Amino acid sequence: MTVEVAQLAEDLIRVGFFPPGRPPDYRSAAVAGEWEPLARLEPPGGVRFEVLEPAGAGIGDLLGPPLRVVMPRREGERFFGCGERTAGLEKTGSRQIFWNYDPPEGHTASLNNLYTSIPFVLSLAGGVCRGVFVDNPGRVEMDLAKADPGEVVYETATGNLVYYVFTGPTPAAVLERYTELTGRVGLPPLWALGNQQSRWGHVSADEVRSVADGFRSRGIPCDVLYLDIDYMDGFRVFTFDEERFPDPAAFIASLAEDGFRVVTIVDPGVKVDLEYPVYVEGRERGYYCRTFGDEEYRNVVWPGLCAFPDFTNPAAREWWGDNHAALLDLGVAGIWCDMNEPSLFVPAQSTMPADVVHPGGGEPRLHAQVHNLYGSGMAQATREGLARLRPDRRPFVISRAGFAGLQRHALQWTGDNSSWWEHLWMSLPQLQNLGLSGMAFCGVDCGGFFGDSNGELLARWTEAAVFQPFLRNHSQMGTVPQEPWAFGEPWESICRDMLLLRMRLLPYLYGAFEEASRTGAPVMRPLLFEWFEDEVTYTADDEFMLGDALLVAPITRPGIEHRHVYLPAGTWVHWWTGDVVAGPAHVLAHAPLGRPALYARANAAIPLWPERMHTGEPVDRLTLRVFAVPSADVVTRELYEDAGEGFGPSSRRSVTVDAEAVRVSAPVGAFAPAPRVVEVEVVRGGAAVVTEIGDGAAEITLR
C-alpha cells in the first residue's frame, strides 16, 4: 500500500492512501482548482492505515479492497457537520453512512443517510476546531467514537482513501479553507431569496394561474412558482404538455407581468422513445450509462422505461446543459434537479446497480465508484448550461442529490419530508449541519411534503422557514392544499405577516449570502460557529443564527407559546418588545403565534426594505435598524448592495455603533441604487427614533 502526506496550506493537509498496485491519484470532482503541495510530510503518528478484505470475486476485484483509517480521538472531542443528516446537530458516538438514497415516505431520525452525501466532519475539543473531508464519491462510512470512544474511523468501499485535514483553529477558519478547497456558493439572484410556492399536483396552467392570483389578491408576497413533473409531455424532460400548458411562453410571460418567476423540474431519466429527439440524440452520441455487458442501461421512472445520462462525461454534461435552451427560450427562470440520486422504480426505492458503467468519455468507472457524484454531475451540467445560455444572469439551480462541492453548482433542498412537527424540529439541526458542511444555500419543504399539514403547523413552520436560506412551500399530490391561505384565519394572517417580514429582511439576508460567497460562512449557522468555546451551544440545536446578528428560536411543538432560549455571550434585544438580555443566559421566551422568539445583537445595524409583494417592485426606502444599548459591545457591520442580478458593480458601506453614535460610511464601489430614502431607526426601550441620512456618510449622536 501507499500512504502520501502533503501540506497544501498552513492549515490544510492532504493524505492519500492507496491499495497495493494502485498508483496515487488525487483527481476529484469535489475539489475546486489545482492544489500543489508545499511540502511532503511523514505519515502522522498514532494513525493506522488498514487494507481490508475485498468484497469478493467479480466486481469486488475491479473496485479494489476497502480501506480504513483509524485516528485517535482528541480528549473530549465532539463531532458535527456530515452534510445532510437526520437527528440532532451533534454526531458524537454515531456511525455515519454516506451513500445517496431516496428514503421511503415518513423517514425518521433513526435513518442515517439521505439524498446527499458530504463526508466532511467538523470537530471541537478544548475550544479548538478541526475538520476532516474524505474525498471518495463511492460509499464512505465514518465511526465517530461509536465502536471505540477513543477512536475515529474512516472507511471507503471502493479502494481509494484520500482525506483532507483542516487544522482551524476556529469553525470559521475551517469552513473558509474547506470551501476554498471544494468551492463556495455563488451569489444567487435576489429573487431566489423571496418566497417560493410549489406543489406536485398543479397539473395545468389554469391551476398555477389560480395560485398566482391567490397570492396577489390576498397581499401575500411570492416571487417564484414551480412546475412539478405534470407540466411535461408524458414526463419527457425539456417538453411541455400541449393540452394542459398550451402556450407556455405566453403563460410564463403573464406570470412575469405579475412579478412571478417560473422554475421547472427536470429529472435525469430520458424516456426511451425513438420519436423523441432528446433520447435519440443522446443514444447516437453515446451519452448514456451502460450495463456491464455494454448495453444501454435502462430502468423505470416517471416516463416509463428510461436511459440515464453519464454525467461523468464532459461532453454529455455539455449536451445536457444545452438542452435547457428549450425551457429558457420559453422564459423559465431556473431549474430544479430531482430524482438524481439517481432514484429508480425497479426495484422500488432503488438506485443504479454497482456494476453499471459510466463510460466517462474514455475513462470508464463503475457506478459503485461514483454513485454520490451523480446528482452533482447533473447539477453541474445544468448550471454550466444556464451560464452559457444566459451569461448575463446568475444561474438558479436546485438539486436534491449531490456530493461535496455541490454548493458550487446548486442549492440543496433536503427532499421529501413529512408534514409532522417532528420534521419541523429535525429541519433545524439538519440545515445547520448542511451549513457547517459548505452548503450555505439550503432549505426544506415548508409545511412538509408527505401527508396533511394543518393551520398551526404551517404557521409555525413558516415562522421558522422565513429565517432560513431557501424558503419554499411544497407538498404532494393528494394531500390537503397548504398555500398560506389554505387553512383560513388566523393562520393566513400569521403566514402573511411572517412572509412580509422576510421581504423586509432581504437586504440583511442578501448580505449574509455575499459573505458566504466570499468566506464560506453559513447563512444559517449554529451558535457554536461563533461561540465555539461555550459547550452549551453544542446542544442548542433547535435555535440558530441567521447571519451574524439575528438569533432565531422557533416553536416546534403544537399548542405552546413559551420556550427555552439560550442566549450566548453578548447583549441581545428581543425583536418584538425591545427587552434587553445580557448573555450568556437561559430565558423563557414568550412566542405566541406570529411572534417567534427572535433576538437581535445589540448595536448591530440590520438593513431593512419596505414590505413588497415581490422583489421586482422598486425599493424606495432603506432602513438601518439599530437596537442601541450603550453598555453593549461596539459593533461594525457592512452593508453590501448590487443590482440583485447579473454580474455588474457593487458597493459597500460600514455602520458602526458605540455608546456615543451611529456612524455610517459613504458607499465604496460603483453601484448606484435608484433614488430612495435612507434612514436610521434607533430602537431603545421599545421606542424608535427615525432619522433620514441620505446615501452618503452620516453620524447620529445617541446621547
mmCIF file of C-alpha atoms in Angstrom, residues 367-672:
data_model
loop_
_atom_site.group_PDB
_atom_site.id
_atom_site.type_symbol
_atom_site.label_atom_id
_atom_site.label_comp_id
_atom_site.label_asym_id
_atom_site.label_seq_id
_atom_site.Cartn_x
_atom_site.Cartn_y
_atom_site.Cartn_z
ATOM 1 C CA HIS A 367 -21.365 3.161 -10.593
ATOM 2 C CA ALA A 368 -20.177 1.963 -7.187
ATOM 3 C CA GLN A 369 -17.179 4.246 -7.605
ATOM 4 C CA VAL A 370 -19.108 7.418 -8.489
ATOM 5 C CA HIS A 371 -22.602 6.927 -7.066
ATOM 6 C CA ASN A 372 -22.603 10.008 -4.852
ATOM 7 C CA LEU A 373 -21.416 12.183 -7.754
ATOM 8 C CA TYR A 374 -24.423 11.539 -9.972
ATOM 9 C CA GLY A 375 -26.549 14.360 -8.574
ATOM 10 C CA SER A 376 -23.621 16.773 -8.520
ATOM 11 C CA GLY A 377 -22.857 15.961 -12.156
ATOM 12 C CA MET A 378 -26.428 16.724 -13.165
ATOM 13 C CA ALA A 379 -26.386 19.993 -11.205
ATOM 14 C CA GLN A 380 -23.030 20.954 -12.717
ATOM 15 C CA ALA A 381 -24.271 20.254 -16.227
ATOM 16 C CA THR A 382 -27.372 22.324 -15.556
ATOM 17 C CA ARG A 383 -25.608 25.302 -14.028
ATOM 18 C CA GLU A 384 -22.953 25.400 -16.734
ATOM 19 C CA GLY A 385 -25.666 25.173 -19.381
ATOM 20 C CA LEU A 386 -27.624 28.052 -17.873
ATOM 21 C CA ALA A 387 -24.441 30.124 -17.645
ATOM 22 C CA ARG A 388 -23.683 29.535 -21.345
ATOM 23 C CA LEU A 389 -27.231 30.153 -22.477
ATOM 24 C CA ARG A 390 -27.820 33.269 -20.351
ATOM 25 C CA PRO A 391 -24.383 34.665 -19.480
ATOM 26 C CA ASP A 392 -25.808 37.932 -18.183
ATOM 27 C CA ARG A 393 -27.875 36.234 -15.442
ATOM 28 C CA ARG A 394 -26.915 34.297 -12.342
ATOM 29 C CA PRO A 395 -27.903 30.638 -12.745
ATOM 30 C CA PHE A 396 -30.514 29.342 -10.307
ATOM 31 C CA VAL A 397 -30.342 25.568 -9.822
ATOM 32 C CA ILE A 398 -31.816 23.370 -7.086
ATOM 33 C CA SER A 399 -30.629 19.821 -6.507
ATOM 34 C CA ARG A 400 -31.956 17.027 -4.339
ATOM 35 C CA ALA A 401 -28.768 14.965 -4.502
ATOM 36 C CA GLY A 402 -25.052 15.507 -4.722
ATOM 37 C CA PHE A 403 -21.612 15.191 -3.194
ATOM 38 C CA ALA A 404 -19.150 17.562 -1.556
ATOM 39 C CA GLY A 405 -18.705 20.597 -3.784
ATOM 40 C CA LEU A 406 -22.377 20.616 -4.811
ATOM 41 C CA GLN A 407 -22.559 24.156 -3.412
ATOM 42 C CA ARG A 408 -20.637 25.391 -6.491
ATOM 43 C CA HIS A 409 -23.456 24.250 -8.747
ATOM 44 C CA ALA A 410 -26.768 24.314 -6.885
ATOM 45 C CA LEU A 411 -28.607 24.921 -3.667
ATOM 46 C CA GLN A 412 -29.522 21.897 -1.538
ATOM 47 C CA TRP A 413 -33.158 21.218 -0.847
ATOM 48 C CA THR A 414 -33.493 18.338 1.587
ATOM 49 C CA GLY A 415 -36.047 16.284 -0.307
ATOM 50 C CA ASP A 416 -39.344 14.754 0.663
ATOM 51 C CA ASN A 417 -40.062 15.424 4.318
ATOM 52 C CA SER A 418 -43.408 14.947 6.049
ATOM 53 C CA SER A 419 -45.990 17.301 7.497
ATOM 54 C CA TRP A 420 -45.001 16.365 11.035
ATOM 55 C CA TRP A 421 -43.962 18.500 13.963
ATOM 56 C CA GLU A 422 -41.030 16.119 14.314
ATOM 57 C CA HIS A 423 -39.824 17.029 10.819
ATOM 58 C CA LEU A 424 -40.165 20.723 11.595
ATOM 59 C CA TRP A 425 -37.859 20.187 14.577
ATOM 60 C CA MET A 426 -35.485 17.953 12.595
ATOM 61 C CA SER A 427 -35.096 20.595 9.892
ATOM 62 C CA LEU A 428 -33.297 22.940 12.278
ATOM 63 C CA PRO A 429 -30.195 20.819 13.056
ATOM 64 C CA GLN A 430 -30.348 19.361 9.550
ATOM 65 C CA LEU A 431 -29.899 22.754 7.895
ATOM 66 C CA GLN A 432 -27.310 23.823 10.451
ATOM 67 C CA ASN A 433 -25.192 20.751 9.701
ATOM 68 C CA LEU A 434 -25.501 21.453 5.979
ATOM 69 C CA GLY A 435 -24.229 24.966 6.659
ATOM 70 C CA LEU A 436 -21.307 23.520 8.601
ATOM 71 C CA SER A 437 -20.543 21.354 5.555
ATOM 72 C CA GLY A 438 -20.198 24.148 3.000
ATOM 73 C CA MET A 439 -23.815 24.134 1.811
ATOM 74 C CA ALA A 440 -24.757 27.728 2.662
ATOM 75 C CA PHE A 441 -27.819 27.810 0.360
ATOM 76 C CA CYS A 442 -30.212 25.174 1.708
ATOM 77 C CA GLY A 443 -33.778 24.688 2.861
ATOM 78 C CA VAL A 444 -36.607 22.240 3.463
ATOM 79 C CA ASP A 445 -40.167 21.921 2.210
ATOM 80 C CA CYS A 446 -42.040 24.428 4.366
ATOM 81 C CA GLY A 447 -45.196 22.792 5.718
ATOM 82 C CA GLY A 448 -43.950 19.309 4.841
ATOM 83 C CA PHE A 449 -44.277 17.313 1.602
ATOM 84 C CA PHE A 450 -45.886 13.990 2.541
ATOM 85 C CA GLY A 451 -49.153 13.910 4.472
ATOM 86 C CA ASP A 452 -51.586 16.620 5.504
ATOM 87 C CA SER A 453 -50.449 19.795 7.168
ATOM 88 C CA ASN A 454 -52.739 21.968 9.295
ATOM 89 C CA GLY A 455 -53.034 25.648 10.141
ATOM 90 C CA GLU A 456 -50.933 25.675 13.286
ATOM 91 C CA LEU A 457 -48.186 23.502 11.810
ATOM 92 C CA LEU A 458 -47.981 25.590 8.645
ATOM 93 C CA ALA A 459 -47.905 28.839 10.633
ATOM 94 C CA ARG A 460 -45.144 27.642 12.955
ATOM 95 C CA TRP A 461 -43.208 26.146 10.034
ATOM 96 C CA THR A 462 -43.458 29.442 8.174
ATOM 97 C CA GLU A 463 -42.178 31.242 11.284
ATOM 98 C CA ALA A 464 -39.057 29.061 11.112
ATOM 99 C CA ALA A 465 -38.654 28.971 7.332
ATOM 100 C CA VAL A 466 -38.667 32.723 6.750
ATOM 101 C CA PHE A 467 -35.311 32.835 8.573
ATOM 102 C CA GLN A 468 -33.766 30.025 6.523
ATOM 103 C CA PRO A 469 -31.732 30.495 3.343
ATOM 104 C CA PHE A 470 -34.186 28.839 0.914
ATOM 105 C CA LEU A 471 -37.901 29.411 1.504
ATOM 106 C CA ARG A 472 -40.304 27.187 -0.424
ATOM 107 C CA ASN A 473 -43.686 25.727 0.476
ATOM 108 C CA HIS A 474 -44.039 22.357 -1.312
ATOM 109 C CA SER A 475 -46.438 19.435 -0.937
ATOM 110 C CA GLN A 476 -47.511 16.163 -2.502
ATOM 111 C CA MET A 477 -50.376 15.437 -4.841
ATOM 112 C CA GLY A 478 -53.356 14.098 -2.914
ATOM 113 C CA THR A 479 -52.610 15.920 0.322
ATOM 114 C CA VAL A 480 -54.665 18.867 1.521
ATOM 115 C CA PRO A 481 -53.612 22.170 -0.035
ATOM 116 C CA GLN A 482 -51.135 24.151 2.062
ATOM 117 C CA GLU A 483 -50.785 27.510 0.407
ATOM 118 C CA PRO A 484 -50.516 30.239 3.063
ATOM 119 C CA TRP A 485 -54.272 30.858 2.930
ATOM 120 C CA ALA A 486 -55.354 27.213 2.754
ATOM 121 C CA PHE A 487 -56.428 26.893 6.395
ATOM 122 C CA GLY A 488 -58.189 30.234 6.775
ATOM 123 C CA GLU A 489 -57.743 32.610 9.669
ATOM 124 C CA PRO A 490 -55.847 33.226 11.867
ATOM 125 C CA TRP A 491 -53.259 31.127 10.037
ATOM 126 C CA GLU A 492 -53.416 33.112 6.808
ATOM 127 C CA SER A 493 -52.649 36.405 8.539
ATOM 128 C CA ILE A 494 -49.810 34.849 10.536
ATOM 129 C CA CYS A 495 -48.211 33.462 7.363
ATOM 130 C CA ARG A 496 -48.711 36.788 5.585
ATOM 131 C CA ASP A 497 -47.064 38.754 8.367
ATOM 132 C CA MET A 498 -44.084 36.410 8.510
ATOM 133 C CA LEU A 499 -43.602 36.464 4.739
ATOM 134 C CA LEU A 500 -43.773 40.260 4.800
ATOM 135 C CA LEU A 501 -41.043 40.216 7.455
ATOM 136 C CA ARG A 502 -38.957 38.029 5.124
ATOM 137 C CA MET A 503 -39.324 40.696 2.456
ATOM 138 C CA ARG A 504 -38.190 43.385 4.883
ATOM 139 C CA LEU A 505 -35.141 41.331 5.875
ATOM 140 C CA LEU A 506 -33.954 40.663 2.311
ATOM 141 C CA PRO A 507 -31.071 43.191 2.323
ATOM 142 C CA TYR A 508 -29.785 41.629 5.552
ATOM 143 C CA LEU A 509 -30.157 38.113 4.136
ATOM 144 C CA TYR A 510 -28.535 39.141 0.865
ATOM 145 C CA GLY A 511 -25.544 40.434 2.806
ATOM 146 C CA ALA A 512 -25.224 37.060 4.555
ATOM 147 C CA PHE A 513 -25.164 35.352 1.156
ATOM 148 C CA GLU A 514 -22.491 37.732 -0.068
ATOM 149 C CA GLU A 515 -20.402 36.833 2.983
ATOM 150 C CA ALA A 516 -20.924 33.126 2.237
ATOM 151 C CA SER A 517 -19.777 33.642 -1.344
ATOM 152 C CA ARG A 518 -16.504 35.166 -0.062
ATOM 153 C CA THR A 519 -15.721 33.154 3.061
ATOM 154 C CA GLY A 520 -17.918 30.050 3.140
ATOM 155 C CA ALA A 521 -19.578 31.187 6.379
ATOM 156 C CA PRO A 522 -23.024 29.580 6.685
ATOM 157 C CA VAL A 523 -26.043 31.822 6.148
ATOM 158 C CA MET A 524 -27.974 29.784 8.730
ATOM 159 C CA ARG A 525 -25.415 28.872 11.360
ATOM 160 C CA PRO A 526 -25.391 27.050 14.687
ATOM 161 C CA LEU A 527 -24.455 29.048 17.747
ATOM 162 C CA LEU A 528 -21.237 27.047 18.031
ATOM 163 C CA PHE A 529 -19.992 28.607 14.804
ATOM 164 C CA GLU A 530 -19.117 31.762 16.744
ATOM 165 C CA TRP A 531 -19.346 30.714 20.409
ATOM 166 C CA PHE A 532 -17.346 27.505 19.958
ATOM 167 C CA GLU A 533 -15.658 27.821 23.351
ATOM 168 C CA ASP A 534 -19.094 27.662 25.017
ATOM 169 C CA GLU A 535 -20.120 23.995 25.164
ATOM 170 C CA VAL A 536 -23.730 24.898 25.938
ATOM 171 C CA THR A 537 -24.026 25.915 22.275
ATOM 172 C CA TYR A 538 -23.154 22.369 21.153
ATOM 173 C CA THR A 539 -26.601 21.089 22.090
ATOM 174 C CA ALA A 540 -28.630 24.253 21.401
ATOM 175 C CA ASP A 541 -29.643 22.842 18.042
ATOM 176 C CA ASP A 542 -33.289 23.958 17.947
ATOM 177 C CA GLU A 543 -32.185 27.584 17.659
ATOM 178 C CA PHE A 544 -29.785 29.194 15.212
ATOM 179 C CA MET A 545 -28.184 32.355 13.953
ATOM 180 C CA LEU A 546 -29.267 33.934 10.681
ATOM 181 C CA GLY A 547 -26.121 35.715 9.617
ATOM 182 C CA ASP A 548 -24.135 37.288 12.413
ATOM 183 C CA ALA A 549 -26.771 39.420 14.121
ATOM 184 C CA LEU A 550 -30.121 37.593 14.415
ATOM 185 C CA LEU A 551 -30.832 34.662 16.746
ATOM 186 C CA VAL A 552 -33.944 32.630 15.980
ATOM 187 C CA ALA A 553 -35.594 30.069 18.270
ATOM 188 C CA PRO A 554 -38.719 28.639 16.575
ATOM 189 C CA ILE A 555 -41.576 26.817 18.260
ATOM 190 C CA THR A 556 -41.577 23.210 17.027
ATOM 191 C CA ARG A 557 -44.374 21.654 19.111
ATOM 192 C CA PRO A 558 -48.137 22.206 18.943
ATOM 193 C CA GLY A 559 -50.210 24.077 21.475
ATOM 194 C CA ILE A 560 -47.450 26.018 23.226
ATOM 195 C CA GLU A 561 -46.291 29.623 23.119
ATOM 196 C CA HIS A 562 -43.326 29.656 25.510
ATOM 197 C CA ARG A 563 -39.950 28.054 25.003
ATOM 198 C CA HIS A 564 -36.462 27.935 26.473
ATOM 199 C CA VAL A 565 -33.863 30.002 24.618
ATOM 200 C CA TYR A 566 -30.137 30.048 25.274
ATOM 201 C CA LEU A 567 -28.532 33.421 24.559
ATOM 202 C CA PRO A 568 -24.720 33.198 24.334
ATOM 203 C CA ALA A 569 -22.256 35.856 25.431
ATOM 204 C CA GLY A 570 -23.133 39.373 24.351
ATOM 205 C CA THR A 571 -26.111 41.692 24.641
ATOM 206 C CA TRP A 572 -29.363 40.673 22.987
ATOM 207 C CA VAL A 573 -32.553 42.600 22.294
ATOM 208 C CA HIS A 574 -35.945 40.976 21.799
ATOM 209 C CA TRP A 575 -37.130 41.913 18.301
ATOM 210 C CA TRP A 576 -40.754 42.462 19.232
ATOM 211 C CA THR A 577 -40.563 44.009 22.708
ATOM 212 C CA GLY A 578 -37.149 45.661 22.874
ATOM 213 C CA ASP A 579 -36.313 43.833 26.116
ATOM 214 C CA VAL A 580 -32.552 43.638 26.705
ATOM 215 C CA VAL A 581 -30.849 40.457 27.932
ATOM 216 C CA ALA A 582 -27.167 40.124 28.847
ATOM 217 C CA GLY A 583 -25.768 36.754 27.812
ATOM 218 C CA PRO A 584 -24.853 34.080 28.474
ATOM 219 C CA ALA A 585 -28.355 33.492 29.778
ATOM 220 C CA HIS A 586 -31.155 30.950 29.735
ATOM 221 C CA VAL A 587 -34.516 32.643 29.230
ATOM 222 C CA LEU A 588 -38.142 31.581 28.936
ATOM 223 C CA ALA A 589 -39.318 33.377 25.836
ATOM 224 C CA HIS A 590 -42.943 34.170 25.134
ATOM 225 C CA ALA A 591 -43.540 33.265 21.487
ATOM 226 C CA PRO A 592 -47.242 33.464 20.632
ATOM 227 C CA LEU A 593 -48.293 32.653 17.090
ATOM 228 C CA GLY A 594 -46.887 35.259 14.745
ATOM 229 C CA ARG A 595 -44.213 36.364 17.210
ATOM 230 C CA PRO A 596 -41.423 33.757 17.163
ATOM 231 C CA ALA A 597 -38.534 34.136 19.585
ATOM 232 C CA LEU A 598 -36.242 36.480 17.638
ATOM 233 C CA TYR A 599 -33.328 38.367 19.132
ATOM 234 C CA ALA A 600 -31.024 40.946 17.563
ATOM 235 C CA ARG A 601 -27.449 41.521 18.578
ATOM 236 C CA ALA A 602 -27.353 44.881 20.350
ATOM 237 C CA ASN A 603 -25.743 47.705 18.340
ATOM 238 C CA ALA A 604 -25.772 45.677 15.109
ATOM 239 C CA ALA A 605 -27.346 47.600 12.232
ATOM 240 C CA ILE A 606 -29.991 45.470 10.480
ATOM 241 C CA PRO A 607 -30.813 46.729 6.956
ATOM 242 C CA LEU A 608 -34.498 46.545 6.059
ATOM 243 C CA TRP A 609 -36.527 47.241 2.929
ATOM 244 C CA PRO A 610 -40.231 48.115 2.755
ATOM 245 C CA GLU A 611 -42.856 45.400 2.561
ATOM 246 C CA ARG A 612 -43.375 44.295 -1.029
ATOM 247 C CA MET A 613 -45.219 41.577 -2.918
ATOM 248 C CA HIS A 614 -42.126 40.538 -4.892
ATOM 249 C CA THR A 615 -38.528 41.586 -5.418
ATOM 250 C CA GLY A 616 -39.267 43.191 -8.779
ATOM 251 C CA GLU A 617 -41.111 46.055 -7.106
ATOM 252 C CA PRO A 618 -38.984 49.183 -6.578
ATOM 253 C CA VAL A 619 -37.269 49.831 -3.258
ATOM 254 C CA ASP A 620 -37.950 53.413 -2.213
ATOM 255 C CA ARG A 621 -36.593 53.176 1.330
ATOM 256 C CA LEU A 622 -33.647 51.617 3.131
ATOM 257 C CA THR A 623 -33.894 51.459 6.916
ATOM 258 C CA LEU A 624 -30.917 50.680 9.135
ATOM 259 C CA ARG A 625 -32.471 49.417 12.351
ATOM 260 C CA VAL A 626 -30.233 49.575 15.410
ATOM 261 C CA PHE A 627 -31.211 48.181 18.799
ATOM 262 C CA ALA A 628 -28.956 50.569 20.679
ATOM 263 C CA VAL A 629 -27.594 49.581 24.091
ATOM 264 C CA PRO A 630 -24.870 51.960 25.408
ATOM 265 C CA SER A 631 -23.311 49.301 27.638
ATOM 266 C CA ALA A 632 -23.085 46.700 24.836
ATOM 267 C CA ASP A 633 -20.095 45.980 22.629
ATOM 268 C CA VAL A 634 -19.189 48.249 19.762
ATOM 269 C CA VAL A 635 -20.413 46.600 16.562
ATOM 270 C CA THR A 636 -19.406 47.303 12.972
ATOM 271 C CA ARG A 637 -21.413 45.703 10.205
ATOM 272 C CA GLU A 638 -21.106 46.052 6.455
ATOM 273 C CA LEU A 639 -23.951 46.768 4.060
ATOM 274 C CA TYR A 640 -23.448 45.139 0.649
ATOM 275 C CA GLU A 641 -25.547 46.211 -2.336
ATOM 276 C CA ASP A 642 -25.746 45.462 -6.043
ATOM 277 C CA ALA A 643 -28.445 45.175 -8.697
ATOM 278 C CA GLY A 644 -29.581 41.765 -7.403
ATOM 279 C CA GLU A 645 -28.999 40.119 -10.772
ATOM 280 C CA GLY A 646 -26.181 39.767 -13.256
ATOM 281 C CA PHE A 647 -22.520 40.492 -12.626
ATOM 282 C CA GLY A 648 -22.353 44.269 -12.510
ATOM 283 C CA PRO A 649 -20.909 46.699 -9.974
ATOM 284 C CA SER A 650 -21.467 46.601 -6.233
ATOM 285 C CA SER A 651 -20.932 48.874 -3.243
ATOM 286 C CA ARG A 652 -20.196 48.530 0.445
ATOM 287 C CA ARG A 653 -20.607 50.813 3.397
ATOM 288 C CA SER A 654 -19.946 50.222 7.078
ATOM 289 C CA VAL A 655 -22.205 51.034 10.024
ATOM 290 C CA THR A 656 -20.517 51.312 13.412
ATOM 291 C CA VAL A 657 -22.500 51.674 16.613
ATOM 292 C CA ASP A 658 -20.997 52.509 20.001
ATOM 293 C CA ALA A 659 -22.250 54.250 23.136
ATOM 294 C CA GLU A 660 -21.915 57.652 21.504
ATOM 295 C CA ALA A 661 -23.194 57.427 17.958
ATOM 296 C CA VAL A 662 -24.255 55.544 14.866
ATOM 297 C CA ARG A 663 -21.646 56.182 12.179
ATOM 298 C CA VAL A 664 -22.458 55.331 8.581
ATOM 299 C CA SER A 665 -19.695 55.488 5.994
ATOM 300 C CA ALA A 666 -20.096 56.676 2.442
ATOM 301 C CA PRO A 667 -20.535 53.878 -0.103
ATOM 302 C CA VAL A 668 -17.410 52.458 -1.715
ATOM 303 C CA GLY A 669 -17.967 50.966 -5.136
ATOM 304 C CA ALA A 670 -19.590 51.775 -8.462
ATOM 305 C CA PHE A 671 -23.122 50.532 -7.766
ATOM 306 C CA ALA A 672 -25.653 53.373 -7.613
#
